[in-house]
Coordinates of C-alpha atoms in Angstrom, one line a residue:
M1 CA 97.5 72.3 99.5
R2 CA 97.8 73.3 95.8
R3 CA 100.9 72.2 94.1
L4 CA 102.2 73.0 90.6
A5 CA 99.4 71.8 88.4
L6 CA 100.2 68.6 86.4
G7 CA 99.0 67.2 83.1
L8 CA 96.5 64.5 82.8
G9 CA 97.1 60.8 82.9
A10 CA 98.1 57.9 85.1
L11 CA 101.7 59.0 85.2
V12 CA 100.6 62.3 86.8
L13 CA 98.6 60.4 89.5
G14 CA 101.7 58.4 90.3
L15 CA 103.9 61.5 90.5
T16 CA 101.4 63.3 92.7
L17 CA 101.2 60.5 95.2
A18 CA 104.9 60.2 95.2
G19 CA 105.2 63.9 95.8
C20 CA 102.8 63.7 98.8
G21 CA 104.9 60.9 100.3
T22 CA 108.3 62.4 99.7
G23 CA 107.8 66.1 99.9
S24 CA 108.8 66.5 96.2
S25 CA 107.8 70.1 95.2
T26 CA 108.0 70.2 91.4
P27 CA 107.1 66.9 89.7
S28 CA 107.7 66.7 86.0
N29 CA 104.8 66.8 83.5
S30 CA 104.9 64.3 80.6
G31 CA 102.4 63.6 77.9
Q32 CA 101.7 60.2 76.5
S33 CA 104.2 60.8 73.7
G34 CA 106.9 61.3 76.3
Q35 CA 107.3 65.0 75.6
T36 CA 107.4 67.2 78.7
Q37 CA 104.4 69.4 79.0
P38 CA 104.5 72.9 80.7
V39 CA 103.8 72.9 84.4
T40 CA 101.4 75.6 85.7
L41 CA 103.0 78.1 88.1
H42 CA 100.4 79.8 90.3
V43 CA 101.6 83.4 90.7
G44 CA 100.2 85.9 93.2
A45 CA 100.6 89.6 92.5
D46 CA 99.6 92.9 94.0
T47 CA 98.6 95.2 91.1
T48 CA 98.9 98.5 93.0
F49 CA 102.7 98.7 92.7
P50 CA 103.6 100.4 89.4
P51 CA 105.7 100.0 87.4
F52 CA 106.3 96.5 88.8
E53 CA 102.7 95.5 88.7
T54 CA 99.7 97.4 87.5
E55 CA 96.2 96.6 86.1
K56 CA 94.5 98.5 83.3
N57 CA 91.4 97.5 81.4
G58 CA 91.7 94.0 82.9
Q59 CA 95.3 93.5 81.8
V60 CA 98.0 93.0 84.4
T61 CA 101.4 94.3 83.2
G62 CA 104.7 95.5 84.8
F63 CA 108.3 94.6 85.3
D64 CA 107.6 91.8 87.8
I65 CA 105.0 90.3 85.6
D66 CA 107.1 90.2 82.5
L67 CA 110.1 88.9 84.5
I68 CA 108.2 86.0 86.1
K69 CA 106.8 85.1 82.7
A70 CA 110.3 85.1 81.2
I71 CA 111.6 82.9 84.1
A72 CA 108.7 80.5 83.7
Q73 CA 109.3 80.1 80.0
K74 CA 112.9 79.3 80.6
E75 CA 111.8 76.5 83.0
N76 CA 109.0 75.1 80.9
M77 CA 106.3 76.6 83.2
Q78 CA 103.1 78.4 82.3
V79 CA 102.0 81.3 84.5
D80 CA 98.5 81.4 86.1
L81 CA 98.2 84.9 87.6
K82 CA 96.1 85.7 90.7
T83 CA 95.8 89.2 91.9
M84 CA 95.4 90.1 95.6
D85 CA 96.2 92.7 98.2
F86 CA 99.9 92.8 99.3
Q87 CA 99.2 91.6 102.8
G88 CA 97.4 88.5 101.4
L89 CA 100.4 87.3 99.4
I90 CA 102.4 85.5 102.2
P91 CA 99.3 83.9 103.7
A92 CA 98.4 82.6 100.2
L93 CA 101.8 81.1 99.9
Q94 CA 101.5 79.5 103.3
T95 CA 98.2 77.9 102.5
G96 CA 99.4 76.8 99.0
D97 CA 96.9 78.9 97.1
I98 CA 99.8 80.2 95.1
D99 CA 103.3 78.9 94.4
V100 CA 105.2 82.2 94.1
A101 CA 104.5 85.9 94.7
V102 CA 105.8 89.0 92.9
A103 CA 105.1 92.4 94.2
G104 CA 108.4 94.1 94.9
I105 CA 108.7 92.0 98.0
T106 CA 111.6 93.0 100.1
I107 CA 113.8 90.1 101.4
T108 CA 113.8 90.3 105.2
D109 CA 114.7 87.9 107.9
D110 CA 111.2 88.0 109.3
R111 CA 109.6 87.1 106.0
K112 CA 112.1 84.3 105.6
K113 CA 110.4 82.6 108.5
S114 CA 107.3 82.2 106.4
V115 CA 108.5 81.9 102.8
N116 CA 111.6 81.3 100.8
F117 CA 113.1 83.9 98.5
S118 CA 114.8 83.8 95.1
D119 CA 118.1 85.5 94.5
P120 CA 117.6 89.3 94.4
Y121 CA 116.4 90.9 91.1
Y122 CA 116.0 94.6 92.1
H123 CA 117.8 96.9 94.5
S124 CA 115.5 99.4 96.2
G125 CA 115.0 101.5 99.3
L126 CA 112.4 103.7 101.0
S127 CA 112.2 107.4 100.1
I128 CA 110.2 110.3 101.4
L129 CA 107.7 112.0 99.1
V130 CA 106.3 115.5 100.0
K131 CA 104.5 118.3 98.2
K132 CA 106.9 120.4 96.2
D133 CA 106.2 123.5 98.3
N134 CA 107.0 121.7 101.5
T135 CA 110.1 123.3 103.2
T136 CA 109.8 121.7 106.6
I137 CA 110.7 118.1 105.7
N138 CA 114.2 117.6 104.2
V139 CA 115.6 114.7 106.1
P140 CA 114.2 111.6 107.9
D141 CA 114.4 113.3 111.4
D142 CA 112.0 116.0 110.1
L143 CA 109.2 113.4 110.1
T144 CA 108.9 113.6 113.9
G145 CA 105.6 115.2 114.8
K146 CA 104.3 114.8 111.2
T147 CA 101.7 112.6 109.6
V148 CA 103.1 109.9 107.3
A149 CA 101.1 107.8 104.9
V150 CA 102.3 104.3 104.2
K151 CA 101.1 101.1 102.5
L152 CA 99.8 98.5 104.9
G153 CA 102.2 95.6 105.6
T154 CA 105.2 97.1 103.8
T155 CA 108.6 97.7 105.2
A156 CA 107.6 101.4 105.5
D157 CA 104.7 100.4 107.7
L158 CA 107.0 98.2 109.8
M159 CA 109.6 100.9 110.2
F160 CA 107.2 103.6 111.3
S161 CA 105.2 101.3 113.6
K162 CA 108.4 101.3 115.7
K163 CA 109.2 105.0 115.3
P164 CA 107.8 107.2 118.1
G165 CA 106.5 110.7 117.5
V166 CA 105.1 110.0 114.0
N167 CA 101.4 109.8 113.2
V168 CA 101.1 106.9 110.8
K169 CA 98.2 106.5 108.3
R170 CA 98.0 103.1 106.7
F171 CA 96.4 102.3 103.3
T172 CA 95.8 99.1 101.4
N173 CA 96.4 100.8 98.1
I174 CA 99.4 103.1 97.6
S175 CA 97.3 105.4 95.4
D176 CA 95.2 106.2 98.4
A177 CA 98.3 107.2 100.3
Y178 CA 99.3 109.5 97.5
S179 CA 95.8 111.0 97.5
E180 CA 96.0 111.6 101.2
L181 CA 99.2 113.6 100.6
Q182 CA 97.6 115.6 97.8
N183 CA 94.5 116.3 99.8
G184 CA 96.6 117.6 102.8
G185 CA 95.7 114.7 105.1
A186 CA 99.4 113.6 105.3
D187 CA 102.7 115.5 105.3
A188 CA 104.6 112.8 103.5
V189 CA 104.4 109.4 101.9
V190 CA 107.2 106.9 102.7
F191 CA 107.3 104.1 100.1
D192 CA 109.6 102.3 97.8
N193 CA 111.7 104.8 95.8
P194 CA 111.0 103.4 92.3
V195 CA 107.3 103.6 92.8
N196 CA 107.6 107.2 94.2
L197 CA 109.7 108.1 91.2
N198 CA 107.1 106.5 88.9
Y199 CA 104.4 108.6 90.6
I200 CA 106.2 111.8 89.9
R201 CA 106.9 110.8 86.3
T202 CA 103.3 110.0 85.5
G203 CA 101.9 113.5 85.7
H204 CA 102.4 114.4 89.3
D205 CA 104.9 117.2 89.2
N206 CA 103.7 119.0 92.3
V207 CA 105.6 116.5 94.6
K208 CA 109.2 115.8 95.2
I209 CA 111.5 113.3 96.9
V210 CA 113.6 114.7 99.7
G211 CA 116.6 113.4 101.7
P212 CA 118.5 110.2 101.4
L213 CA 116.9 106.8 101.1
L214 CA 115.9 105.5 104.5
T215 CA 116.8 101.9 103.7
G216 CA 118.6 99.7 101.2
E217 CA 116.5 96.8 100.2
D218 CA 116.6 93.9 97.7
Y219 CA 113.4 92.5 96.1
G220 CA 113.1 88.7 95.7
I221 CA 110.5 86.4 94.3
A222 CA 108.7 84.8 97.3
V223 CA 108.4 81.0 97.0
R224 CA 106.2 78.8 99.2
K225 CA 108.2 76.9 101.9
N226 CA 109.1 73.2 101.6
A227 CA 109.5 73.6 97.8
P228 CA 113.3 73.5 97.2
D229 CA 113.0 72.2 93.7
L230 CA 110.7 75.1 92.8
L231 CA 113.0 77.6 94.4
Q232 CA 115.9 76.1 92.3
K233 CA 113.9 76.4 89.1
I234 CA 113.1 80.1 89.8
N235 CA 116.7 80.9 90.5
D236 CA 117.9 78.9 87.5
G237 CA 115.4 80.8 85.3
L238 CA 116.4 84.1 86.8
K239 CA 120.0 83.4 86.0
Q240 CA 119.1 82.6 82.4
V241 CA 117.1 85.7 81.8
M242 CA 120.0 87.8 83.2
A243 CA 122.5 86.0 81.1
D244 CA 120.7 86.2 77.7
G245 CA 119.8 89.9 78.0
T246 CA 116.1 89.6 78.8
Y247 CA 116.5 91.1 82.2
D248 CA 118.4 94.1 80.8
K249 CA 115.8 94.6 78.1
L250 CA 112.9 94.6 80.6
Y251 CA 114.8 96.9 83.0
Q252 CA 115.4 99.4 80.2
Q253 CA 111.7 99.2 79.2
Y254 CA 110.4 100.0 82.7
F255 CA 113.2 102.0 84.3
G256 CA 115.2 103.5 81.5
D257 CA 118.7 104.5 82.3
E258 CA 118.1 104.6 86.1
P259 CA 121.1 102.6 87.3
N260 CA 120.4 102.2 91.0
G261 CA 117.9 99.4 90.9
K262 CA 119.6 97.0 88.5
I263 CA 121.2 93.9 90.0
K264 CA 124.7 93.4 88.6
H265 CA 125.2 90.1 86.8

């Protein structure tokens, strides 16, 4: 199982062996001079979740990406980013291929069985997106008998898997779900509200959000199990970026004056 990458030298070997024997999750990294060297934090991300994660011209950017880099810097860690599909993130944490995952991951009791979560960093919820000329869907109950596009493995997918009377179409990439709506193959897309809002704001003014939010959800940074020291570092770093204004600056950059998602601190 991959652990946080360590520096070179005999001291590292000793720490690694000690970690294997004791379950230590975040051994320190020290150079020969005694100075602490940055530890590599292996981060998994789904880049089809704008404005939290997106990839353009080979560059991965977004609120989550900038936030985890800021947290890592506070805790003397260096981010090694790995991109993958959303449904692959938790399995990658379980096998140790990554240490943490960021992808607007909703904190749920079911997911807590497989991974640990940081303190919340964003408040979200599911919203209903329809074509602007749609007059038949106004509230959640109107989805009965309709075709709804969702992203595979998300809370929207889980919700509608249990809802009778709704035809559910699942997509690996949310952009494909939006295309299905635009092409008439779905009556609505149900997905995280900030991403639906971002879709409207980025040149898609022929769609609208209707009704109240279906859920209230908090996003957390997913951390591999049996790594309490790492979880503590992530939470400590998050507290620091909230305290020094970094969080507010990033929030303003990606969400403007939208108040609903910001975690009070």
